[in-house]
Coordinates of C-alpha atoms and ligand atoms in Angstrom, one line a residue:
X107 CA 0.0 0.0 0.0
X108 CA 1.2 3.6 -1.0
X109 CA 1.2 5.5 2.5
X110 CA -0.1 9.5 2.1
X111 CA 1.9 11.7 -0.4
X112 CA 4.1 14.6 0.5
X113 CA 2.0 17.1 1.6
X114 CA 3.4 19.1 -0.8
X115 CA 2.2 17.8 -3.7
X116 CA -1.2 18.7 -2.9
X117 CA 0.7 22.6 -3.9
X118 CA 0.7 21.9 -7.5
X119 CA -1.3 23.5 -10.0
X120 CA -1.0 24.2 -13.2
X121 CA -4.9 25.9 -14.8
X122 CA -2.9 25.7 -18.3
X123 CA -2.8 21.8 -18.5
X124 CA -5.4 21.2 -15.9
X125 CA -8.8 21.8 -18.3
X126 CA -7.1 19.3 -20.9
X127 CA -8.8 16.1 -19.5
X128 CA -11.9 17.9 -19.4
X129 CA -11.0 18.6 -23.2
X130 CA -10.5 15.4 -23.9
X131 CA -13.5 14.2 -22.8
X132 CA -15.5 17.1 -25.1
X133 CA -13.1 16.1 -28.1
X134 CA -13.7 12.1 -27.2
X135 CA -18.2 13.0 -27.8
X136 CA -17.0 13.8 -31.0
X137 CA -16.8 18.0 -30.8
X138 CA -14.2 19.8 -32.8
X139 CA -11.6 21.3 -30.3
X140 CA -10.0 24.6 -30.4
X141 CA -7.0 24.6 -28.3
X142 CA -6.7 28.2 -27.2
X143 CA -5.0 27.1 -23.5
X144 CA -1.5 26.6 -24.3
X145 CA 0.7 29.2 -25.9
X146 CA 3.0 27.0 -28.1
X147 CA 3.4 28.6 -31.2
X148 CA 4.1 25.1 -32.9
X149 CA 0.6 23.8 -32.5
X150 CA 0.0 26.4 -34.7
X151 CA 1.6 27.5 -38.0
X152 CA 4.9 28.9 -36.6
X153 CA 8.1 27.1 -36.8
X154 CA 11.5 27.2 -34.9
X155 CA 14.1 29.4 -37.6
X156 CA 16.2 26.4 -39.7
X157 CA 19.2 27.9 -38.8
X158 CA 18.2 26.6 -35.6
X159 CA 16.9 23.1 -36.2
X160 CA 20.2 22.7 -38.5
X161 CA 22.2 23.9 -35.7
X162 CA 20.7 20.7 -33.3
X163 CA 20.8 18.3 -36.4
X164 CA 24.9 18.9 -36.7
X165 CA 25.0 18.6 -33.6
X166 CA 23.5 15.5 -33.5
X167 CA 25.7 14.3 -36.3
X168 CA 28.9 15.3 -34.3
X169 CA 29.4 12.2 -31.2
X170 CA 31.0 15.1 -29.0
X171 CA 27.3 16.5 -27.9
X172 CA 26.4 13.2 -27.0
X173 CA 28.1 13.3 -23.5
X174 CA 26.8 15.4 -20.4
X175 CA 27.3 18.9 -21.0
X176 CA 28.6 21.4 -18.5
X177 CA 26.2 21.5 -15.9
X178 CA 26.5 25.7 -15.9
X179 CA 25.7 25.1 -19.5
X180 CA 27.6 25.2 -22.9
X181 CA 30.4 27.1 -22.7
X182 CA 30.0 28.7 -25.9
X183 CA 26.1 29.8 -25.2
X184 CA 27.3 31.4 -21.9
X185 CA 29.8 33.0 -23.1
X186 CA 27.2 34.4 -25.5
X187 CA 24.5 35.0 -23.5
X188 CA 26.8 36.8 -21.2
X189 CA 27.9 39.3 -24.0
X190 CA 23.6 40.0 -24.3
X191 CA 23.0 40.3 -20.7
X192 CA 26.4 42.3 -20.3
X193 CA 27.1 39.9 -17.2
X194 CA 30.7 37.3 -16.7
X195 CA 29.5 34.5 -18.2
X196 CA 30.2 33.0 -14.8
X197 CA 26.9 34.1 -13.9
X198 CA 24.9 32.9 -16.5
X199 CA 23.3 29.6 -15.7
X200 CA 21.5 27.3 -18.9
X201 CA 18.4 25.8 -17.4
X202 CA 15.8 22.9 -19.2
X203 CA 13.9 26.1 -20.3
X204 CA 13.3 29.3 -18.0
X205 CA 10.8 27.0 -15.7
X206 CA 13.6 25.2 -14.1
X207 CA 15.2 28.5 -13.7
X208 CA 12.6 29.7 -12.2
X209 CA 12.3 26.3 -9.8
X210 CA 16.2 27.1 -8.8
X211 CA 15.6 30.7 -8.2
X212 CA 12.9 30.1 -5.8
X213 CA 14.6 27.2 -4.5
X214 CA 17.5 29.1 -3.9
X215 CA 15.9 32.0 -2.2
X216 CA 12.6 31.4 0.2
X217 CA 12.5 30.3 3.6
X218 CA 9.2 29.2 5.3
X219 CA 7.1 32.6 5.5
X220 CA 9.1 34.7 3.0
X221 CA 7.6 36.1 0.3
X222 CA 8.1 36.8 -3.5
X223 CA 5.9 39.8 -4.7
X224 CA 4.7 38.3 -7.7
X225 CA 2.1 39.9 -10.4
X226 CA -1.9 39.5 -10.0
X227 CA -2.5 37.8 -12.5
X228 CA 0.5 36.0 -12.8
X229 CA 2.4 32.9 -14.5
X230 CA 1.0 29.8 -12.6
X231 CA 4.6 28.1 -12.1
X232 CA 5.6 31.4 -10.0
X233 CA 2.4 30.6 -7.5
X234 CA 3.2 27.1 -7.5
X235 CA 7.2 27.1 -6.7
X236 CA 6.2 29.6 -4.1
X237 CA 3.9 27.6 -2.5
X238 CA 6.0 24.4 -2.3
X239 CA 8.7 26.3 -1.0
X240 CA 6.8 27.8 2.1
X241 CA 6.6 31.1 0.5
X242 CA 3.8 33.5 1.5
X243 CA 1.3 34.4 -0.9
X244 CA 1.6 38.0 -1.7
X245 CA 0.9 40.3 -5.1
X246 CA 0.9 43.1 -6.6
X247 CA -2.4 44.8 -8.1
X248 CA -2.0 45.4 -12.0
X249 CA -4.4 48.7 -13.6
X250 CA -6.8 48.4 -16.4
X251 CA -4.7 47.8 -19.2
X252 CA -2.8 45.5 -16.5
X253 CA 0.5 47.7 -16.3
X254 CA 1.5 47.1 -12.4
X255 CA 0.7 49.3 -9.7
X256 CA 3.2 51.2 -8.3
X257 CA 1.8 52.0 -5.0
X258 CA 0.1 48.7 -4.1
X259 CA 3.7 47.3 -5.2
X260 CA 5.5 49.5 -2.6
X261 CA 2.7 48.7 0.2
X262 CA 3.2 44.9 -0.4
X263 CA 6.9 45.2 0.1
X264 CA 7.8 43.9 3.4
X265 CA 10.8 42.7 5.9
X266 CA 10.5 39.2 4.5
X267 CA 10.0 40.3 0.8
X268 CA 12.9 38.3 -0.8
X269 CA 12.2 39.0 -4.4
X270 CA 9.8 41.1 -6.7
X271 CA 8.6 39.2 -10.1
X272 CA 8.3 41.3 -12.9
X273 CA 7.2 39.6 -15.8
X274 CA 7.1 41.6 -19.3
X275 CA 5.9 41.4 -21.8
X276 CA 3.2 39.5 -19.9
X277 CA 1.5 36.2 -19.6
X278 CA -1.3 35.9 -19.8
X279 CA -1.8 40.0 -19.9
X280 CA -0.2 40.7 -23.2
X281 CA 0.7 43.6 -21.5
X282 CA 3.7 45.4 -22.2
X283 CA 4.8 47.9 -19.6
X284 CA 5.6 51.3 -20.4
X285 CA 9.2 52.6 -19.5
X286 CA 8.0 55.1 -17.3
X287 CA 6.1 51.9 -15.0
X288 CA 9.7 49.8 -15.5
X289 CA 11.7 52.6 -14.2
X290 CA 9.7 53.5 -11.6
X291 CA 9.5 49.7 -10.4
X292 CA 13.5 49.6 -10.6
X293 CA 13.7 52.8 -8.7
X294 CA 11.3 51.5 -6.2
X295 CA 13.5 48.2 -5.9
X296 CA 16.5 50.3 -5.6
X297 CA 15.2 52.1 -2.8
X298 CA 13.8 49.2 -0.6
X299 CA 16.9 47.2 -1.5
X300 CA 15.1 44.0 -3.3
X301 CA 16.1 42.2 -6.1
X302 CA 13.8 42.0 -9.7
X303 CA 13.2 38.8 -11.2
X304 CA 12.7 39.6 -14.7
X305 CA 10.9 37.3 -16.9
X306 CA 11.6 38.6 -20.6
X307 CA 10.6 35.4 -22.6
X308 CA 8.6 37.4 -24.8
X309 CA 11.1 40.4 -25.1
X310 CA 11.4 39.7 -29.0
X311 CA 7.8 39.7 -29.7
X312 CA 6.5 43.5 -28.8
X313 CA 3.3 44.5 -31.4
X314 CA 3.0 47.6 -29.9
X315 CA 6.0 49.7 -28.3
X316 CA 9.2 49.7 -27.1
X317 CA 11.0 46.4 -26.2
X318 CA 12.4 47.6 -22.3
X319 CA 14.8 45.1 -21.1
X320 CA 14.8 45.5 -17.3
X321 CA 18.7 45.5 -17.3
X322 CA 18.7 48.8 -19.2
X323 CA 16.8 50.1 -16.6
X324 CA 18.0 49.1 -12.9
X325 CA 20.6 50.9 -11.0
X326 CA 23.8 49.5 -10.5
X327 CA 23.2 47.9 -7.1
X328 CA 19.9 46.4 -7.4
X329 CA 20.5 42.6 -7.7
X330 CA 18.6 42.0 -10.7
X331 CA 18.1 38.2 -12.2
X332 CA 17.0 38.2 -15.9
X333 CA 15.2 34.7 -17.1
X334 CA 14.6 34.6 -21.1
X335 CA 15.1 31.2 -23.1
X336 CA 14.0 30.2 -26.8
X337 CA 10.7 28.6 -26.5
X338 CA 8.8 32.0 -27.1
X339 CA 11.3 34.7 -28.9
X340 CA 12.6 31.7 -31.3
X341 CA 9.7 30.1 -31.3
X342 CA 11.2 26.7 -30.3
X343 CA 9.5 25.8 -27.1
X344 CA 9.9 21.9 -27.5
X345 CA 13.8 22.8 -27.3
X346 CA 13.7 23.4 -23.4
X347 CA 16.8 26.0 -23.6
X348 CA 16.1 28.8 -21.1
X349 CA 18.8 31.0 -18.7
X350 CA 19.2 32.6 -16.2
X351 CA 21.6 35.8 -15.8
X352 CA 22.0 37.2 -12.4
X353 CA 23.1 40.8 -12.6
X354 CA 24.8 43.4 -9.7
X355 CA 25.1 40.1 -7.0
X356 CA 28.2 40.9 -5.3
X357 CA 28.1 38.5 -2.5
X358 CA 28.2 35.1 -5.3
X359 CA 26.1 33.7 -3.2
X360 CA 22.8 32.9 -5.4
X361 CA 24.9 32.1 -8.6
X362 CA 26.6 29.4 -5.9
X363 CA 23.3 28.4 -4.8
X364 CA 22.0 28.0 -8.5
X365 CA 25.8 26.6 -9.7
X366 CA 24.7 23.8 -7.2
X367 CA 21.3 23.1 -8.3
X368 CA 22.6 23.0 -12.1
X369 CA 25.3 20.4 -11.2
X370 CA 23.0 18.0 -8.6
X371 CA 20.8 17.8 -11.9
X372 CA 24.1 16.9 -14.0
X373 CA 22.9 18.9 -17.1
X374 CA 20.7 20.3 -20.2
X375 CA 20.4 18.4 -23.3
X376 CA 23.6 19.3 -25.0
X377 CA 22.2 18.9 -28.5
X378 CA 19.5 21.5 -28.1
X379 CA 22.2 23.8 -26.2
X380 CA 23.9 24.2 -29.6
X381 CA 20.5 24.8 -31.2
X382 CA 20.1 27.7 -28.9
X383 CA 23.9 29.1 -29.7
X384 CA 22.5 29.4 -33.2
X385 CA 19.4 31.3 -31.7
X386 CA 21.6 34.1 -29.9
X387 CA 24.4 34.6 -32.1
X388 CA 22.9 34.2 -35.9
X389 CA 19.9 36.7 -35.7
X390 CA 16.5 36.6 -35.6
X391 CA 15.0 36.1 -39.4
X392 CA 12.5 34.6 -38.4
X393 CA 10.6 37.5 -36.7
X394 CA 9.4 40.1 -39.7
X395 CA 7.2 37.5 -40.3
X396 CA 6.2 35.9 -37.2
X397 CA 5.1 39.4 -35.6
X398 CA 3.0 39.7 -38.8
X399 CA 1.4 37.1 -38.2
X400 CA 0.8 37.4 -35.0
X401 CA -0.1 41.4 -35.1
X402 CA -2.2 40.4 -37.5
X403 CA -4.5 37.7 -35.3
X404 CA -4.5 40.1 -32.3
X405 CA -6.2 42.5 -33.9
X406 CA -8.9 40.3 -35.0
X407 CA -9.7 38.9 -31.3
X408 CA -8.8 41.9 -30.1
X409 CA -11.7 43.8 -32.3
X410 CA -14.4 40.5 -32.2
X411 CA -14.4 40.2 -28.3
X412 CA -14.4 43.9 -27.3
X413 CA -18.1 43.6 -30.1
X414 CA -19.4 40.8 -28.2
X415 CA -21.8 41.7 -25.2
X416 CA -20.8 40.1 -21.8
X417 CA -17.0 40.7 -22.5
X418 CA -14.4 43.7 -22.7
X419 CA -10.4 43.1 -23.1
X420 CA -7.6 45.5 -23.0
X421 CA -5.9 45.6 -26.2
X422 CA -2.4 42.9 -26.1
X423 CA 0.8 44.8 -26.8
X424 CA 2.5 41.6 -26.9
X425 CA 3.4 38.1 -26.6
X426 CA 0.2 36.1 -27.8
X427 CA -2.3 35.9 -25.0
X428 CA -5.6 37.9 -24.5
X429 CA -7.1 37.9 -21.1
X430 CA -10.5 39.4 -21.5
X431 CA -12.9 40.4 -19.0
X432 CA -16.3 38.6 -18.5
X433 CA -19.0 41.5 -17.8
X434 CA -22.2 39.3 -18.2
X435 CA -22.8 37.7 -14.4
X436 CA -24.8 34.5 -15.7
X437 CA -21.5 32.6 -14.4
X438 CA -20.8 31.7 -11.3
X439 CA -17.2 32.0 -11.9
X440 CA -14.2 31.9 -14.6
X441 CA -14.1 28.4 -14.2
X442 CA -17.5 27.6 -14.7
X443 CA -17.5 30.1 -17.4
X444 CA -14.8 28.2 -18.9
X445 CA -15.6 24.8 -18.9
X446 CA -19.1 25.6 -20.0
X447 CA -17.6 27.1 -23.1
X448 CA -15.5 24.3 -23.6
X449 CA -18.8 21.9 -23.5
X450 CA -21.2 24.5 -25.7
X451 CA -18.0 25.4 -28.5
X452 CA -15.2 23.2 -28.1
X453 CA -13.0 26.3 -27.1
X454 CA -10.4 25.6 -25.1
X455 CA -9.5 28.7 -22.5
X456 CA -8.3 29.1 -19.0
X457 CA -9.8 30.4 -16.2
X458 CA -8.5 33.3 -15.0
X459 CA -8.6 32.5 -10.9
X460 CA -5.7 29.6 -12.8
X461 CA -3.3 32.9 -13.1
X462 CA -4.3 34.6 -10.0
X463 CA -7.3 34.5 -7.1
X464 CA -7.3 37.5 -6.4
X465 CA -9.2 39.1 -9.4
X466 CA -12.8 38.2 -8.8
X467 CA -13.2 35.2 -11.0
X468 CA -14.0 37.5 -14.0
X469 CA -11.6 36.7 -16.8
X470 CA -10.0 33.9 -18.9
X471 CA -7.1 33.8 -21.0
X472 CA -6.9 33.0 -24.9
X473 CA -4.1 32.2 -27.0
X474 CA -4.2 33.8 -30.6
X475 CA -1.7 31.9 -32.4
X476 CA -4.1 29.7 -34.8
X477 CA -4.3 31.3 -38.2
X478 CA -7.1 34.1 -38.8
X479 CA -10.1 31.7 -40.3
X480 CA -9.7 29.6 -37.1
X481 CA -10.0 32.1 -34.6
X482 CA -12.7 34.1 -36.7
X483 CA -14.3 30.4 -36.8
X484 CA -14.1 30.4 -32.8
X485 CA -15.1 33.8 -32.0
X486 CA -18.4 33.2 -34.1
X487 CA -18.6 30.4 -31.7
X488 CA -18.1 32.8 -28.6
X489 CA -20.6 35.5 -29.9
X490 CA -23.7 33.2 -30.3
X491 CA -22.4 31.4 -26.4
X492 CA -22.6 35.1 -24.6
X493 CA -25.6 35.4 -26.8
X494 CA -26.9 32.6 -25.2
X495 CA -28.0 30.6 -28.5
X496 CA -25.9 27.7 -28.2
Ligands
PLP642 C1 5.9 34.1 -18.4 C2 6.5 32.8 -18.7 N1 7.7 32.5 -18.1 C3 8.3 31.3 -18.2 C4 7.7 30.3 -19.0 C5 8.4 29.0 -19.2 O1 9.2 29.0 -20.3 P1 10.1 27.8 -20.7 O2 9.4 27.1 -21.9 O3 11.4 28.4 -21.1 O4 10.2 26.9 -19.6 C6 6.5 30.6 -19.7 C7 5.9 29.6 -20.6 O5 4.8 29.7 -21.0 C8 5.9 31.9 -19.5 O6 4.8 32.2 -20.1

């Protein structure tokens, strides 16, 4: 007999993946699906750059990528990566895509009862890691077109605030914060003396804007750690090549913590390592098109749901998420409005208490990567559901 898990199993959740059985069973009674949960540009009509792909292919062909690589990551990449970030390449750490990263940064820094200011709404792993590792659940309030508050941020900073999250561009938001917000989030950060995560794995894919990397922003002794990878910006997700690059940390002592992590876990698929060399060194001519495309779909959900009654949604600046509002209250809640659309259209969302619970149980998130006469397809589906017709 299996005696009782670890109690903290019972902390993981992940909305993104979690409607998919309820999917499957929809799909299995024979209804078309239409996978708007997961944002994988490769389910759709996007494809990693071949100068990548051939990059992983030689590799392949060549037996020296076969073996472990460095468990810091391949020397070559860092060294690379380090000349982006403008960091030693001794503290640049390849991860199995920015979600390990993320696992070792939070690993590395909470204690039972610290916190990690994270965004509300948020990515689910950050409420997840934080919640396995004893963190306290605290975060900031975003505004109506979901660029972070600046005062709720400073009230939620406390003794044991070990970290603020700052994620931009945004999931699920598609927001894309302003430089005026980043630098007075660095400035705040500065003056309370905590370091900014910054999640840029959509840096590359701004519709609307200016692309502000947090490290352009921060003063010089602000600890800032900068996560970024290729699943999003190169389109290559399947790859699992993220980083981390820990800026302004004089001490060593968190790239020691993570140097640890990286070499109990031996290391990252070489192979794909040499894919993502190709990815930061050889350009990006790829993304002409793929923000074409992809400018192109937002303004057609964008448009469609703001004309539907029962639902408003601030206009995405970037990434490929939409995370509309639901102002009709014939639902319960976002989860009950989604898996009812899920049953009536075969549209696959996610709830929006998935990304945070703190908003009222009002939204859900969309991806709009599938190609124009898909999501027009869908959306017809949505109009006659808020209608109440189907
Ligand atoms: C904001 C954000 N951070 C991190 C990740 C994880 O990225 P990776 O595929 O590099 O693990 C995702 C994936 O969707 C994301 O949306």
């Amino acid at each position: 007999m299996l005696k009782p898990l670890a109690r903290r199993s019972a902390h993981v959740a992940y909305a993104i993946r979690d409607i998919v059985q309820r999917a499957r069973e929809v799909e299995a009674r024979g209804r078309k699906l239409y996978k708007f949960n997961i944002g994988d540009p490769n389910t759709f009509d996007f494809r990693p750059p071949k100068h990548i792909t051939d990059a992983v292919v030689d590799a392949m062909k060549d037996g020296k990528y076969t073996a472990y690589a460095p468990s810091d990551g391949d020397p070559e990449l860092r060294e690379a990566l380090s000349k982006i970030e403008g960091v030693p390449a001794s503290d640049i750490f390849v991860t199995s895509g920015l979600s390990e990263g993320i696992d070792f940064l939070f690993f590395s820094l909470l204690d039972e009862g610290d916190d990690i200011l994270l965004p509300m709404p948020s990515y689910p792993l950050y409420n997840t890691k934080s919640r396995i590792y004893g963190g306290r659940g605290n975060f900031y309030r975003c505004d109506e077109n979901w660029e972070p508050d600046l005062e709720d941020m400073r009230k939620k900073i406390g003794a044991r605030t070990k970290a603020i999250v700052v994620i931009n561009p945004n999931n699920p938001t598609g927001a894309n914060y302003s430089r005026r917000t980043l630098q007075g989030i660095a400035d705040l950060a500065a003056e309370c003396k905590v370091p900014i995560i910054a999640d840029e794995i959509y840096d590359k894919l701004v519709l609307d804007g200016e692309a502000v990397n947090m490290r352009s922003i921060v003063k010089d002794d602000t600890v800032l750690i900068s996560g970024n990878g290729i699943s999003k910006n190169f389109l290559y997700p399947g790859a699992r090549v993220g980083y981390v690059a820990i800026h302004n940390e004089a001490s060593g002592a968190l790239s020691d913590a993570v140097l640890r992590l990286c070499n109990a876990r031996l290391s990252v698929n070489w192979e794909m390592q040499r894919g993502a060399l190709a990815a930061f060194t050889m350009g990006t001519p790829h993304l002409e098109e793929a923000k074409q495309k992809l400018r192109q779909r937002r303004d057609i959900i964008f448009k469609r749901l703001n004309e539907i009654r029962g639902i408003s949604c601030a206009k995405p600046l970037a990434a490929f998420y939409a995370f509309p509002k639901i102002t009709d209250a014939r639902w319960k809640s976002d989860t009950e409005f989604a898996y009812s659309l899920l049953e009536k259209t075969g549209i696959v969302s996610v709830p929006g208490s998935g990304f945070s619970e703190g908003l009222g149980g009002n939204y859900f998130r969309l991806v709009y990567l599938a190609q124009p006469q898909v999501l027009n397809e869908a959306l017809d589906l949505l109009e006659k559901f808020m209608k109440g017709g189907l």
